[in-house]
Tab-separated table of C-alpha atoms (C1' of nucleotides) in Angstrom:
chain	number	residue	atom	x	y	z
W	1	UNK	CA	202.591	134.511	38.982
W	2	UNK	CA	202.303	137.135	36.124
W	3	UNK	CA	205.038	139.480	35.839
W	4	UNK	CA	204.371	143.209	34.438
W	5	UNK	CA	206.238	146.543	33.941
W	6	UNK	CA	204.592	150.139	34.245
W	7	UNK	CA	206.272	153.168	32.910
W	8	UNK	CA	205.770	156.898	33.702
W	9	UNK	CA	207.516	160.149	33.178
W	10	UNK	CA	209.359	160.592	36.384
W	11	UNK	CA	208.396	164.395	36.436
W	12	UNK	CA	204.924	163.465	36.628
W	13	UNK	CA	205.842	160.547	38.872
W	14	UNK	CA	209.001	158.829	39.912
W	15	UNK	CA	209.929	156.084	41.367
W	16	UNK	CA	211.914	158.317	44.379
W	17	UNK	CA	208.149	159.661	44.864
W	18	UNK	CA	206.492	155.992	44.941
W	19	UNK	CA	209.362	154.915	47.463
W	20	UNK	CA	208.261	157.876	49.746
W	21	UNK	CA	204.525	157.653	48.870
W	22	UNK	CA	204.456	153.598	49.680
W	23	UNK	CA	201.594	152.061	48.242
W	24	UNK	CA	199.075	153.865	45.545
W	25	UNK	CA	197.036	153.635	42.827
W	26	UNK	CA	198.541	153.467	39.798
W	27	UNK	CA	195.676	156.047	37.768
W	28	UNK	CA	195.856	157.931	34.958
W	29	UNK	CA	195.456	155.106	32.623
W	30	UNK	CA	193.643	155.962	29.467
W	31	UNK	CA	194.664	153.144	27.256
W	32	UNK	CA	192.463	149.959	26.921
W	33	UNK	CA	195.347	147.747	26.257
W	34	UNK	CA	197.166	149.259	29.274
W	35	UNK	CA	193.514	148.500	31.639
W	36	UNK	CA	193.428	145.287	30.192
W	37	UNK	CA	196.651	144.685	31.574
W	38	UNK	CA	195.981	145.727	34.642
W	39	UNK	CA	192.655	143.861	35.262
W	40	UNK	CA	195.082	140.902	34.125
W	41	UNK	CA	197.247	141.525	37.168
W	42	UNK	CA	196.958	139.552	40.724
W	43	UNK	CA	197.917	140.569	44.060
W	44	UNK	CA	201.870	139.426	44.820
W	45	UNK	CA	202.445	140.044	41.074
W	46	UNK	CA	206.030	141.799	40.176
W	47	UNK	CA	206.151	145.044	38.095
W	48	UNK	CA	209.021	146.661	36.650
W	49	UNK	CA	209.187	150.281	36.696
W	50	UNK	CA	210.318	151.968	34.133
W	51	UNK	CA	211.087	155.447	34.021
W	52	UNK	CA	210.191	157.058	30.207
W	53	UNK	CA	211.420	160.355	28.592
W	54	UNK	CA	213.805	160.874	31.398
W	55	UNK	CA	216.054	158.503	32.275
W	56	UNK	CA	214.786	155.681	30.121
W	57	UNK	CA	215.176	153.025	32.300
W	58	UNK	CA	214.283	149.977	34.382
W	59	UNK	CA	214.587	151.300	38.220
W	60	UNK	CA	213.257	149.310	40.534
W	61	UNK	CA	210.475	146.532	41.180
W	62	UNK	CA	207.099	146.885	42.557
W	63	UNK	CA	204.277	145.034	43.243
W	64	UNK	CA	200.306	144.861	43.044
W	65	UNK	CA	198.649	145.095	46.515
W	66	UNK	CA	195.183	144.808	45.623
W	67	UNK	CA	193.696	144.102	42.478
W	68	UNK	CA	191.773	146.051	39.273
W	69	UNK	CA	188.838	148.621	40.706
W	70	UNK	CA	187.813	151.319	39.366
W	71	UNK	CA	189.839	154.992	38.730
W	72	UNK	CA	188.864	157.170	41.087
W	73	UNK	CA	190.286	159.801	38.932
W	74	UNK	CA	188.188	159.054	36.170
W	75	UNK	CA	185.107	161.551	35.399
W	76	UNK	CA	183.993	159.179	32.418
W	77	UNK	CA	184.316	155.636	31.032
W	78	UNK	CA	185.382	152.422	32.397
W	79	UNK	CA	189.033	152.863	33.631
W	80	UNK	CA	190.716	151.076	36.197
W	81	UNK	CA	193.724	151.241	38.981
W	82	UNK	CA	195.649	148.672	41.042
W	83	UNK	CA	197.479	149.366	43.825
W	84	UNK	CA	201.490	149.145	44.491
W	85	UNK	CA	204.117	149.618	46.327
W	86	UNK	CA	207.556	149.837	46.316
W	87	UNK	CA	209.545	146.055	47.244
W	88	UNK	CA	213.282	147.521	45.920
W	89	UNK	CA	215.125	149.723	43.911
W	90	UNK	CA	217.564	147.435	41.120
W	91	UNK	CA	221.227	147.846	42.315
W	92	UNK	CA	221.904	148.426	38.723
W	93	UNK	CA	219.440	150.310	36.429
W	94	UNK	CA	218.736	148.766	33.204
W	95	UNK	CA	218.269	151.281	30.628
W	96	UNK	CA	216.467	151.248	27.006
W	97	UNK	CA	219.847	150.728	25.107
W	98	UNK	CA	220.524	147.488	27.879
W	99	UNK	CA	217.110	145.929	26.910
W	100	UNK	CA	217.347	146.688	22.763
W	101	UNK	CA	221.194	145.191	23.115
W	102	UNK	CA	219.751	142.206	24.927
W	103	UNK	CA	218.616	138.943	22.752
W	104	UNK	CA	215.538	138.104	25.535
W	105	UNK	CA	214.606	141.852	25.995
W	106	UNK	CA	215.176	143.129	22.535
W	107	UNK	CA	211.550	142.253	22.067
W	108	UNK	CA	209.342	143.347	24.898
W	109	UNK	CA	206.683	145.052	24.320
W	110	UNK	CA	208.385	148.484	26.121
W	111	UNK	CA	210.367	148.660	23.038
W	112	UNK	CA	207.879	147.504	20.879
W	113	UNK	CA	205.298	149.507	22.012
W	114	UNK	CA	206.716	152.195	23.980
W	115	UNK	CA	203.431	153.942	24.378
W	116	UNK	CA	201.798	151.197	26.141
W	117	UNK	CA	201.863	152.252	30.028
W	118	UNK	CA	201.426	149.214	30.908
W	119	UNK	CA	202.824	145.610	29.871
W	120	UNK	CA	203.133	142.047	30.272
W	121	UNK	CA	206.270	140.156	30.574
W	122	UNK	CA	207.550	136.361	30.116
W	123	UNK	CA	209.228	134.821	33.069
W	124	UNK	CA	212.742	134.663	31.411
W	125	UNK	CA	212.239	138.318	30.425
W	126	UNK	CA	211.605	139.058	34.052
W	127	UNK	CA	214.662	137.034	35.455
W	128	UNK	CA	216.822	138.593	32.450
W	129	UNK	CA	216.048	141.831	33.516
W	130	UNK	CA	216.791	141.126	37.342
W	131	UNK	CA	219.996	139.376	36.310
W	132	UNK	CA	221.149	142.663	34.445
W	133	UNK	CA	219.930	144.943	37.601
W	134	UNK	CA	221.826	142.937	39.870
W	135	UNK	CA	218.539	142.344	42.396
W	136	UNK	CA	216.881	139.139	43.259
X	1	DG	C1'	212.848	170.684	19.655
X	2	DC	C1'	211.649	167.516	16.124
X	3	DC	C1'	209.332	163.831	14.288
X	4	DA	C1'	207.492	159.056	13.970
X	5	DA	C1'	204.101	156.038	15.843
X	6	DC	C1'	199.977	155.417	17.685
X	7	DG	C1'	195.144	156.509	19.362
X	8	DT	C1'	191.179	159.184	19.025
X	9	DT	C1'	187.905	162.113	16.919
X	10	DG	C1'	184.676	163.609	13.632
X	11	DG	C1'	182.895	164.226	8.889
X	12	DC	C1'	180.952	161.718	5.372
N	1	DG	C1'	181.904	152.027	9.252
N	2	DC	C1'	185.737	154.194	6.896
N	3	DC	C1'	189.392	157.255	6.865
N	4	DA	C1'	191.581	161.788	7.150
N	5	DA	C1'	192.892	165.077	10.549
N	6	DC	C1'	194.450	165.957	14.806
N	7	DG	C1'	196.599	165.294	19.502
N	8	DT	C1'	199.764	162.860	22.451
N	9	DT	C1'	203.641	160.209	23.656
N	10	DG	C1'	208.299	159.215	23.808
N	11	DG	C1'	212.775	158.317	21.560
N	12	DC	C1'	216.305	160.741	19.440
DNA sequence: GCCAACGTTGGC
DNA sequence: GCCAACGTTGGC
């Protein structure tokens, strides 16, 4: 199993709002790298999500309910969607400063790349993050 | 609010 | 096809 995190502004949408909303698309994406990602993803995959601008931090965990298809939303060119939904909130946020402090995390591609909407992460960088959020 | 990083656009 | 100009994102 692959593990991923998304990111989004929480005023355009939060992770309070995809707790409420349950599963959606997650559209929007106008980033190749970030659709590549997703059209990597499999159903039962984990995803972080991480909540830019605002906050700046690791949340809560979701997961992909039904693969890569095309974004409705999208009036031109070949973007994609997957579905998630909401499995838990982290006990303990993780914020930017927690993952740049971190040896495993220092590295991810969120602070790498912190434009990319969408990213892949290594199996210890997944568990590291859980073990910091206190969820399992 | 500013600015750096990155992606995209458009002129050549 | 290159590269400068511009727009957007996101950390600070």
């Amino acid at each position: 199993m692959a593990h991923w995190l998304v990111k989004s502004e929480p005023t355009a949408w939060s992770w309070d709002r995809q707790v409420a909303a349950g599963t959606t698309p997650w559209d929007g994406v106008r980033n190749p790298q970030a659709t590549n990602n997703m059209k990597a993803m499999a159903e039962g995959d984990r995803a972080f999500f991480y909540h830019s601008n605002e906050g700046k931090e690791i949340v809560g965990i979701a997961k992909v309910v039904k693969e890569h298809y095309p974004d409705p939303t999208a009036e031109e060119g070949d973007w994609s969607v997957v579905d998630l939904a909401p499995v838990k909130p982290l006990k303990k946020s993780v914020t930017l400063d927690a993952l740049k402090a971190d040896a495993v995390l220092k590295d991810i591609p969120l602070v790498k790349q912190s434009r990319l909407s969408v990213s892949p992460l290594t199996e210890p960088q997944f568990k590291r993050v859980l073990a910091l959020g206190e969820a399992r």
